[in-house]
Amino acid sequence: MSSPGRHAAVPPAPPGEGERPGAAPRGPGGSTAQGLTGLLTGWLPLAGVLVAGALARLLDPADPAGAGGPTGAPAGLTTAAETAAALVAAAAVGLLVRRWGGWGWLAALAAAPAALGPAQLAAAGRGALEPVLVALVALGLLAVLWRAASGVVAALVGLVCAAGSSLAVLAASAGAPDDGALGVLAPLAGEPLVGGQGPDGLLGALAPSAVETGAVLVALVLALAAVLGLGRARPSRSRGAVATTAVVPLLLAVAPLLVEGLTPAAALPALAVVPAAGALAVTALLRGRRGRRAGPVPADDVDRAAVADLHARVGVPALAPVVVAVAAYDEEGGIGAVLDRMPTELCGLPVDVLVVDDGSADGTAAVVAAHPRALSVACPVNRGQGAALRLAYRVAREHGARLVVTTDADGQYDVADMPAVLGPVVRGEADFVTGSRLLGRQETRDRVRRTGVHVFAGVVTLLTGHRTTDTSFGLRAMRADLTGVVTLRQPQYQSSELLLGAHAHGYRVAEVPASMAVRAAGSSKKGKNLVYGSRYARVVLGTAWREGLPAPVTEVAPALRP
């Protein structure tokens, strides 16, 4: 085996304890395209809601009769002020959810009531000041919760914010008719509001429709569940933000009952802001931590027996900085040709080839053992490609390798693509690089498989927010230490688990064009199309759920970063 040397050309050692591995800018395959994809999946839904809110007001202004605002201002000016205030409130709500790690679509849902609800109330004749009040409350919460604080601090600041908002309501309502406490309580009994606003009651002031009323109630239930630490919320630092975002508008909603002469329309912030508490709660409940099965998989008896056999045959090998890892199972007819084409150097670094024979029943082990380019690791039983590669990663990183390249034993991947795949990792531009048949070329004529590649690429793109075109390409390059950090439990369908794991732990992921040919020999061990597709889908979705969809909010939320 080659002596490990020239390490100065290899990327630096893994980050220290608590350091995010993907803190550096993304590499070539994850630069402009990845940033654009993240922008579209993260912010486009919220932008759509803001545009919809603006159009709703342009097409259905709050003062269609042109009588002007409640203070005598021109109708167009009043409508413009209401529109601006509502959009500011919606943007603040959406940004708050995004700051705390919420998905883009969830931020858009949370912002929708703020963008659309105030227009409905203003159109019903409840005045033009309410959207301004909602904007002030939303901006106040955004400022308070811009960065994480302890639960006690967040609760105290929330109380102060609620008190200040109540005073603002009182000041804004100084000119409102003073009907006393009974006038305020009348809507609770369904009595008409002063000014002929109709028998809406306090819930009517909170939500103009049953759907919006239900949304507020659901958001409160979710917020309570998160604050109590249900689901994955207990270790999350998001619970203080959830409580503050729910309590402040609720305190403001009951303020009319405490201040004589104040109308229930002041409760509008509950309709506009409480959904943000529900969105933060969903984020904490689902993404507060990783699943219990997340984490490096320890060596089992088969792994230990295989490594002991390796040491007994060749001693403790000192591997080259780059190791090409191959998992082989019953590939007697094709593995020899694959090994013949293996390079001795990649990107200026010496290369060793490590083949894990996964309990083959044919002559694969003998072919590998006799080949001068291969270091053979023999498993006594067949466990699947994923388990075989997991063992290969362990042997590589524990015996001096700093970089790992994977390829299959069936000859489908072109050795000439290896420099392009490994290059970004060697240059420090990426931590994990996968080839892509869609960016390059493929020879398969199986339309079902080709469709599946597109479908799963789209699913992973949505899950991670980073553009992905191929989730199951077998030619990959990565830092060796990465394989000891991500969770690798899949015995067979390991490619998507590795890819999603790299994303989940913040590693820089890139794609490069590569080629995929038809099999040179043997047959696939992954099953027919329907079986393969269903199992692969289960791995993709199961891995995403385990890792935190795609990562715990404590690791990705800007508000929680130091």
mmCIF file of C-alpha atoms in Angstrom, residues 67-382:
data_model
loop_
_atom_site.group_PDB
_atom_site.id
_atom_site.type_symbol
_atom_site.label_atom_id
_atom_site.label_comp_id
_atom_site.label_asym_id
_atom_site.label_seq_id
_atom_site.Cartn_x
_atom_site.Cartn_y
_atom_site.Cartn_z
ATOM 1 C CA ALA A 67 -65.622 58.287 0.882
ATOM 2 C CA GLY A 68 -62.161 58.539 2.342
ATOM 3 C CA GLY A 69 -60.655 57.158 5.482
ATOM 4 C CA PRO A 70 -62.031 57.503 9.003
ATOM 5 C CA THR A 71 -60.044 60.678 9.534
ATOM 6 C CA GLY A 72 -61.197 62.274 6.293
ATOM 7 C CA ALA A 73 -58.103 61.377 4.306
ATOM 8 C CA PRO A 74 -58.547 60.649 0.609
ATOM 9 C CA ALA A 75 -59.651 57.084 -0.106
ATOM 10 C CA GLY A 76 -56.622 56.260 -2.248
ATOM 11 C CA LEU A 77 -54.223 57.486 0.427
ATOM 12 C CA THR A 78 -56.028 55.501 3.117
ATOM 13 C CA THR A 79 -55.993 52.336 1.054
ATOM 14 C CA ALA A 80 -52.294 52.753 0.246
ATOM 15 C CA ALA A 81 -51.454 53.193 3.940
ATOM 16 C CA GLU A 82 -53.465 50.111 4.878
ATOM 17 C CA THR A 83 -51.811 48.101 2.114
ATOM 18 C CA ALA A 84 -48.324 49.143 3.125
ATOM 19 C CA ALA A 85 -48.988 48.387 6.794
ATOM 20 C CA ALA A 86 -50.459 44.965 6.043
ATOM 21 C CA LEU A 87 -47.573 43.992 3.783
ATOM 22 C CA VAL A 88 -45.042 45.143 6.358
ATOM 23 C CA ALA A 89 -46.810 43.024 8.974
ATOM 24 C CA ALA A 90 -46.865 39.994 6.687
ATOM 25 C CA ALA A 91 -43.193 40.397 5.791
ATOM 26 C CA ALA A 92 -42.276 40.685 9.484
ATOM 27 C CA VAL A 93 -44.259 37.543 10.343
ATOM 28 C CA GLY A 94 -42.705 35.576 7.483
ATOM 29 C CA LEU A 95 -39.196 36.764 8.312
ATOM 30 C CA LEU A 96 -39.729 35.818 11.962
ATOM 31 C CA VAL A 97 -40.620 32.253 10.992
ATOM 32 C CA ARG A 98 -37.642 32.029 8.642
ATOM 33 C CA ARG A 99 -35.276 33.421 11.294
ATOM 34 C CA TRP A 100 -36.278 30.562 13.560
ATOM 35 C CA GLY A 101 -35.708 27.880 10.932
ATOM 36 C CA GLY A 102 -39.198 27.518 9.460
ATOM 37 C CA TRP A 103 -39.623 26.261 5.908
ATOM 38 C CA GLY A 104 -40.392 28.812 3.221
ATOM 39 C CA TRP A 105 -43.868 27.463 2.590
ATOM 40 C CA LEU A 106 -44.609 27.481 6.336
ATOM 41 C CA ALA A 107 -43.510 31.110 6.589
ATOM 42 C CA ALA A 108 -45.834 31.931 3.704
ATOM 43 C CA LEU A 109 -48.787 30.247 5.426
ATOM 44 C CA ALA A 110 -48.045 32.125 8.630
ATOM 45 C CA ALA A 111 -47.860 35.449 6.787
ATOM 46 C CA ALA A 112 -51.069 34.961 4.786
ATOM 47 C CA PRO A 113 -53.493 36.169 7.530
ATOM 48 C CA ALA A 114 -51.433 39.312 8.070
ATOM 49 C CA ALA A 115 -51.385 40.001 4.329
ATOM 50 C CA LEU A 116 -55.042 39.266 3.640
ATOM 51 C CA GLY A 117 -56.979 39.418 6.913
ATOM 52 C CA PRO A 118 -56.655 43.153 7.642
ATOM 53 C CA ALA A 119 -58.020 44.018 4.206
ATOM 54 C CA GLN A 120 -61.179 42.040 4.918
ATOM 55 C CA LEU A 121 -61.709 43.818 8.235
ATOM 56 C CA ALA A 122 -61.063 47.239 6.760
ATOM 57 C CA ALA A 123 -63.474 46.512 3.930
ATOM 58 C CA ALA A 124 -66.086 45.616 6.513
ATOM 59 C CA GLY A 125 -65.826 49.122 7.906
ATOM 60 C CA ARG A 126 -63.725 48.527 10.990
ATOM 61 C CA GLY A 127 -61.333 51.357 10.228
ATOM 62 C CA ALA A 128 -57.861 51.908 8.843
ATOM 63 C CA LEU A 129 -55.742 51.840 11.986
ATOM 64 C CA GLU A 130 -55.862 48.088 12.579
ATOM 65 C CA PRO A 131 -53.315 47.143 9.853
ATOM 66 C CA VAL A 132 -50.925 49.712 11.335
ATOM 67 C CA LEU A 133 -51.375 48.155 14.766
ATOM 68 C CA VAL A 134 -50.709 44.684 13.362
ATOM 69 C CA ALA A 135 -47.555 45.955 11.658
ATOM 70 C CA LEU A 136 -46.311 47.490 14.912
ATOM 71 C CA VAL A 137 -46.917 44.279 16.841
ATOM 72 C CA ALA A 138 -45.274 42.097 14.171
ATOM 73 C CA LEU A 139 -42.243 44.384 13.888
ATOM 74 C CA GLY A 140 -41.942 44.483 17.671
ATOM 75 C CA LEU A 141 -41.924 40.704 17.912
ATOM 76 C CA LEU A 142 -39.418 40.436 15.082
ATOM 77 C CA ALA A 143 -37.085 42.864 16.839
ATOM 78 C CA VAL A 144 -37.453 41.121 20.197
ATOM 79 C CA LEU A 145 -36.941 37.645 18.755
ATOM 80 C CA TRP A 146 -34.277 38.488 16.181
ATOM 81 C CA ARG A 147 -31.871 36.431 18.283
ATOM 82 C CA ALA A 148 -32.546 33.729 20.805
ATOM 83 C CA ALA A 149 -32.852 34.549 24.481
ATOM 84 C CA SER A 150 -33.620 32.440 27.506
ATOM 85 C CA GLY A 151 -37.241 31.465 28.035
ATOM 86 C CA VAL A 152 -37.543 33.753 31.078
ATOM 87 C CA VAL A 153 -36.092 36.737 29.223
ATOM 88 C CA ALA A 154 -38.322 36.084 26.210
ATOM 89 C CA ALA A 155 -41.405 35.865 28.430
ATOM 90 C CA LEU A 156 -40.581 39.114 30.263
ATOM 91 C CA VAL A 157 -39.876 40.955 27.012
ATOM 92 C CA GLY A 158 -43.120 39.563 25.609
ATOM 93 C CA LEU A 159 -45.069 40.985 28.537
ATOM 94 C CA VAL A 160 -43.435 44.367 28.068
ATOM 95 C CA CYS A 161 -44.210 44.230 24.342
ATOM 96 C CA ALA A 162 -47.835 43.360 25.056
ATOM 97 C CA ALA A 163 -48.162 46.207 27.552
ATOM 98 C CA GLY A 164 -46.650 48.654 25.078
ATOM 99 C CA SER A 165 -48.945 47.429 22.324
ATOM 100 C CA SER A 166 -51.953 47.864 24.577
ATOM 101 C CA LEU A 167 -50.960 51.462 25.269
ATOM 102 C CA ALA A 168 -50.579 51.995 21.510
ATOM 103 C CA VAL A 169 -54.079 50.644 21.001
ATOM 104 C CA LEU A 170 -55.414 52.991 23.658
ATOM 105 C CA ALA A 171 -53.713 55.951 22.022
ATOM 106 C CA ALA A 172 -54.936 54.966 18.556
ATOM 107 C CA SER A 173 -58.471 54.589 19.861
ATOM 108 C CA ALA A 174 -58.599 57.926 21.663
ATOM 109 C CA GLY A 175 -61.102 59.206 19.151
ATOM 110 C CA ALA A 176 -63.326 56.153 19.181
ATOM 111 C CA PRO A 177 -66.854 56.325 20.644
ATOM 112 C CA ASP A 178 -66.790 55.736 24.372
ATOM 113 C CA ASP A 179 -69.543 53.331 25.249
ATOM 114 C CA GLY A 180 -68.020 52.134 28.488
ATOM 115 C CA ALA A 181 -67.311 48.628 29.581
ATOM 116 C CA LEU A 182 -70.752 47.400 28.571
ATOM 117 C CA GLY A 183 -70.133 48.656 25.064
ATOM 118 C CA VAL A 184 -66.962 46.661 24.964
ATOM 119 C CA LEU A 185 -68.578 43.533 26.359
ATOM 120 C CA ALA A 186 -71.633 43.739 24.141
ATOM 121 C CA PRO A 187 -69.995 42.048 21.155
ATOM 122 C CA LEU A 188 -69.297 39.013 23.312
ATOM 123 C CA ALA A 189 -73.034 38.510 23.568
ATOM 124 C CA GLY A 190 -73.507 39.057 19.846
ATOM 125 C CA GLU A 191 -74.827 42.603 20.127
ATOM 126 C CA PRO A 192 -74.168 45.017 17.254
ATOM 127 C CA LEU A 193 -71.031 47.116 17.542
ATOM 128 C CA VAL A 194 -71.252 50.883 17.621
ATOM 129 C CA GLY A 195 -71.448 52.177 14.096
ATOM 130 C CA GLY A 196 -73.502 49.269 12.737
ATOM 131 C CA GLN A 197 -70.610 46.842 12.335
ATOM 132 C CA GLY A 198 -72.826 43.832 12.815
ATOM 133 C CA PRO A 199 -73.177 40.996 15.355
ATOM 134 C CA ASP A 200 -69.699 39.588 14.897
ATOM 135 C CA GLY A 201 -68.652 39.288 18.515
ATOM 136 C CA LEU A 202 -65.066 39.188 19.703
ATOM 137 C CA LEU A 203 -64.266 36.078 17.640
ATOM 138 C CA GLY A 204 -65.635 37.917 14.647
ATOM 139 C CA ALA A 205 -63.174 40.696 15.302
ATOM 140 C CA LEU A 206 -60.428 38.121 15.603
ATOM 141 C CA ALA A 207 -61.224 36.175 12.451
ATOM 142 C CA PRO A 208 -63.592 37.137 9.657
ATOM 143 C CA SER A 209 -64.207 33.506 8.677
ATOM 144 C CA ALA A 210 -64.509 30.099 10.281
ATOM 145 C CA VAL A 211 -61.345 29.021 8.470
ATOM 146 C CA GLU A 212 -59.315 31.819 10.011
ATOM 147 C CA THR A 213 -60.840 31.235 13.431
ATOM 148 C CA GLY A 214 -59.881 27.577 13.149
ATOM 149 C CA ALA A 215 -56.371 28.518 12.054
ATOM 150 C CA VAL A 216 -55.895 30.638 15.179
ATOM 151 C CA LEU A 217 -57.173 27.855 17.435
ATOM 152 C CA VAL A 218 -54.974 25.235 15.747
ATOM 153 C CA ALA A 219 -51.967 27.529 16.058
ATOM 154 C CA LEU A 220 -52.615 27.945 19.790
ATOM 155 C CA VAL A 221 -52.914 24.201 20.297
ATOM 156 C CA LEU A 222 -49.647 23.619 18.440
ATOM 157 C CA ALA A 223 -47.953 26.382 20.422
ATOM 158 C CA LEU A 224 -49.072 24.815 23.699
ATOM 159 C CA ALA A 225 -47.754 21.411 22.594
ATOM 160 C CA ALA A 226 -44.383 22.911 21.691
ATOM 161 C CA VAL A 227 -44.096 24.890 24.927
ATOM 162 C CA LEU A 228 -44.839 21.691 26.873
ATOM 163 C CA GLY A 229 -41.957 20.002 25.051
ATOM 164 C CA LEU A 230 -43.937 17.423 23.099
ATOM 165 C CA GLY A 231 -42.565 15.755 19.976
ATOM 166 C CA ARG A 232 -39.011 16.918 19.293
ATOM 167 C CA ALA A 233 -39.517 20.328 20.889
ATOM 168 C CA ARG A 234 -38.090 19.654 24.362
ATOM 169 C CA PRO A 235 -34.397 20.230 23.625
ATOM 170 C CA SER A 236 -35.167 23.100 21.275
ATOM 171 C CA ARG A 237 -34.474 26.694 22.266
ATOM 172 C CA SER A 238 -37.448 27.715 20.138
ATOM 173 C CA ARG A 239 -40.018 27.248 22.887
ATOM 174 C CA GLY A 240 -39.483 30.735 24.322
ATOM 175 C CA ALA A 241 -40.073 32.242 20.883
ATOM 176 C CA VAL A 242 -43.215 30.159 20.437
ATOM 177 C CA ALA A 243 -44.596 31.280 23.806
ATOM 178 C CA THR A 244 -43.796 34.946 23.196
ATOM 179 C CA THR A 245 -45.331 34.970 19.713
ATOM 180 C CA ALA A 246 -48.532 33.409 21.047
ATOM 181 C CA VAL A 247 -48.876 35.349 24.304
ATOM 182 C CA VAL A 248 -48.271 38.898 23.072
ATOM 183 C CA PRO A 249 -51.187 39.074 20.596
ATOM 184 C CA LEU A 250 -53.444 37.210 23.024
ATOM 185 C CA LEU A 251 -52.760 39.747 25.775
ATOM 186 C CA LEU A 252 -53.459 42.466 23.262
ATOM 187 C CA ALA A 253 -56.721 40.718 22.362
ATOM 188 C CA VAL A 254 -58.026 40.893 25.917
ATOM 189 C CA ALA A 255 -56.861 44.490 26.395
ATOM 190 C CA PRO A 256 -60.252 45.844 25.216
ATOM 191 C CA LEU A 257 -61.843 44.122 28.179
ATOM 192 C CA LEU A 258 -59.556 46.003 30.540
ATOM 193 C CA VAL A 259 -59.660 49.484 28.985
ATOM 194 C CA GLU A 260 -62.991 51.249 28.974
ATOM 195 C CA GLY A 261 -64.198 52.411 25.604
ATOM 196 C CA LEU A 262 -61.899 50.245 23.475
ATOM 197 C CA THR A 263 -63.481 48.285 20.626
ATOM 198 C CA PRO A 264 -62.757 44.576 20.021
ATOM 199 C CA ALA A 265 -61.172 45.368 16.645
ATOM 200 C CA ALA A 266 -57.944 45.812 18.597
ATOM 201 C CA ALA A 267 -57.834 42.024 18.836
ATOM 202 C CA LEU A 268 -56.870 41.814 15.158
ATOM 203 C CA PRO A 269 -53.170 41.039 15.926
ATOM 204 C CA ALA A 270 -54.286 37.678 17.258
ATOM 205 C CA LEU A 271 -55.570 36.801 13.790
ATOM 206 C CA ALA A 272 -52.482 38.109 12.049
ATOM 207 C CA VAL A 273 -49.669 37.039 14.391
ATOM 208 C CA VAL A 274 -50.803 33.913 16.257
ATOM 209 C CA PRO A 275 -50.392 31.801 13.075
ATOM 210 C CA ALA A 276 -46.673 32.629 13.315
ATOM 211 C CA ALA A 277 -46.652 30.993 16.751
ATOM 212 C CA GLY A 278 -48.216 27.920 15.162
ATOM 213 C CA ALA A 279 -45.559 27.875 12.441
ATOM 214 C CA LEU A 280 -42.764 28.181 15.000
ATOM 215 C CA ALA A 281 -44.414 25.411 17.003
ATOM 216 C CA VAL A 282 -44.571 23.075 14.008
ATOM 217 C CA THR A 283 -40.891 23.747 13.390
ATOM 218 C CA ALA A 284 -39.982 22.934 16.994
ATOM 219 C CA LEU A 285 -42.237 19.855 17.179
ATOM 220 C CA LEU A 286 -40.829 18.309 13.992
ATOM 221 C CA ARG A 287 -37.291 19.684 13.897
ATOM 222 C CA GLY A 288 -36.258 20.389 17.470
ATOM 223 C CA ARG A 289 -33.680 17.582 17.367
ATOM 224 C CA ARG A 290 -32.558 14.624 15.301
ATOM 225 C CA GLY A 291 -34.247 11.269 15.613
ATOM 226 C CA ARG A 292 -33.088 8.856 18.292
ATOM 227 C CA ARG A 293 -31.490 6.584 15.696
ATOM 228 C CA ALA A 294 -29.300 9.368 14.322
ATOM 229 C CA GLY A 295 -25.569 9.149 14.908
ATOM 230 C CA PRO A 296 -22.564 7.127 13.764
ATOM 231 C CA VAL A 297 -23.171 3.385 13.625
ATOM 232 C CA PRO A 298 -20.649 1.438 15.740
ATOM 233 C CA ALA A 299 -18.750 -1.519 14.321
ATOM 234 C CA ASP A 300 -20.538 -4.851 14.683
ATOM 235 C CA ASP A 301 -19.160 -8.383 14.887
ATOM 236 C CA VAL A 302 -18.975 -8.726 11.101
ATOM 237 C CA ASP A 303 -16.994 -5.482 10.805
ATOM 238 C CA ARG A 304 -14.580 -6.492 13.535
ATOM 239 C CA ALA A 305 -14.076 -9.951 12.033
ATOM 240 C CA ALA A 306 -13.382 -8.479 8.586
ATOM 241 C CA VAL A 307 -10.832 -5.982 9.942
ATOM 242 C CA ALA A 308 -9.151 -8.677 12.039
ATOM 243 C CA ASP A 309 -8.857 -10.852 8.941
ATOM 244 C CA LEU A 310 -7.341 -7.933 6.994
ATOM 245 C CA HIS A 311 -4.730 -7.325 9.682
ATOM 246 C CA ALA A 312 -3.931 -11.034 9.877
ATOM 247 C CA ARG A 313 -3.297 -11.180 6.101
ATOM 248 C CA VAL A 314 -1.425 -7.926 5.398
ATOM 249 C CA GLY A 315 -0.750 -6.341 8.761
ATOM 250 C CA VAL A 316 -1.997 -2.834 9.537
ATOM 251 C CA PRO A 317 -1.976 -1.048 6.160
ATOM 252 C CA ALA A 318 -0.943 2.587 5.732
ATOM 253 C CA LEU A 319 -3.301 3.803 3.046
ATOM 254 C CA ALA A 320 -2.724 6.596 0.558
ATOM 255 C CA PRO A 321 -4.431 9.984 1.036
ATOM 256 C CA VAL A 322 -7.035 8.971 -1.565
ATOM 257 C CA VAL A 323 -8.822 5.633 -1.369
ATOM 258 C CA VAL A 324 -11.201 4.353 -4.029
ATOM 259 C CA ALA A 325 -13.783 2.215 -2.202
ATOM 260 C CA VAL A 326 -15.652 -0.535 -4.065
ATOM 261 C CA ALA A 327 -18.338 -2.837 -2.695
ATOM 262 C CA ALA A 328 -18.566 -6.136 -4.590
ATOM 263 C CA TYR A 329 -21.077 -8.954 -4.382
ATOM 264 C CA ASP A 330 -21.025 -11.759 -6.955
ATOM 265 C CA GLU A 331 -19.184 -9.591 -9.504
ATOM 266 C CA GLU A 332 -16.650 -12.180 -10.656
ATOM 267 C CA GLY A 333 -17.291 -11.381 -14.309
ATOM 268 C CA GLY A 334 -16.722 -7.613 -14.095
ATOM 269 C CA ILE A 335 -14.598 -6.683 -11.086
ATOM 270 C CA GLY A 336 -11.297 -7.555 -12.761
ATOM 271 C CA ALA A 337 -11.842 -5.101 -15.620
ATOM 272 C CA VAL A 338 -12.889 -2.392 -13.179
ATOM 273 C CA LEU A 339 -9.686 -2.846 -11.155
ATOM 274 C CA ASP A 340 -7.567 -2.835 -14.303
ATOM 275 C CA ARG A 341 -8.721 0.720 -15.056
ATOM 276 C CA MET A 342 -8.104 2.126 -11.579
ATOM 277 C CA PRO A 343 -5.684 5.088 -11.535
ATOM 278 C CA THR A 344 -2.600 5.199 -9.350
ATOM 279 C CA GLU A 345 -2.914 8.959 -8.891
ATOM 280 C CA LEU A 346 -5.811 11.436 -8.815
ATOM 281 C CA CYS A 347 -5.468 15.222 -8.678
ATOM 282 C CA GLY A 348 -1.778 14.832 -7.879
ATOM 283 C CA LEU A 349 -2.392 12.490 -4.932
ATOM 284 C CA PRO A 350 -1.508 8.777 -4.684
ATOM 285 C CA VAL A 351 -4.431 6.373 -4.754
ATOM 286 C CA ASP A 352 -5.134 3.012 -3.144
ATOM 287 C CA VAL A 353 -8.064 0.769 -4.061
ATOM 288 C CA LEU A 354 -10.084 -0.885 -1.297
ATOM 289 C CA VAL A 355 -12.555 -3.622 -2.246
ATOM 290 C CA VAL A 356 -15.028 -5.026 0.274
ATOM 291 C CA ASP A 357 -16.211 -8.463 -0.827
ATOM 292 C CA ASP A 358 -19.704 -8.638 0.649
ATOM 293 C CA GLY A 359 -19.942 -12.401 1.189
ATOM 294 C CA SER A 360 -19.860 -13.309 -2.511
ATOM 295 C CA ALA A 361 -20.814 -16.860 -3.429
ATOM 296 C CA ASP A 362 -18.849 -16.858 -6.705
ATOM 297 C CA GLY A 363 -15.168 -16.201 -7.401
ATOM 298 C CA THR A 364 -15.215 -12.461 -6.675
ATOM 299 C CA ALA A 365 -12.987 -12.796 -3.600
ATOM 300 C CA ALA A 366 -10.342 -14.752 -5.516
ATOM 301 C CA VAL A 367 -10.269 -12.229 -8.384
ATOM 302 C CA VAL A 368 -9.852 -9.324 -5.963
ATOM 303 C CA ALA A 369 -7.207 -11.081 -3.863
ATOM 304 C CA ALA A 370 -5.135 -11.843 -6.960
ATOM 305 C CA HIS A 371 -5.235 -8.306 -8.369
ATOM 306 C CA PRO A 372 -2.180 -6.163 -7.608
ATOM 307 C CA ARG A 373 -4.186 -2.899 -7.395
ATOM 308 C CA ALA A 374 -6.670 -4.015 -4.753
ATOM 309 C CA LEU A 375 -6.630 -4.341 -0.998
ATOM 310 C CA SER A 376 -9.307 -6.900 -0.202
ATOM 311 C CA VAL A 377 -11.554 -6.815 2.861
ATOM 312 C CA ALA A 378 -13.627 -9.989 3.114
ATOM 313 C CA CYS A 379 -17.010 -10.089 4.876
ATOM 314 C CA PRO A 380 -18.094 -13.584 5.931
ATOM 315 C CA VAL A 381 -21.778 -12.828 5.190
ATOM 316 C CA ASN A 382 -23.705 -10.776 2.660
#
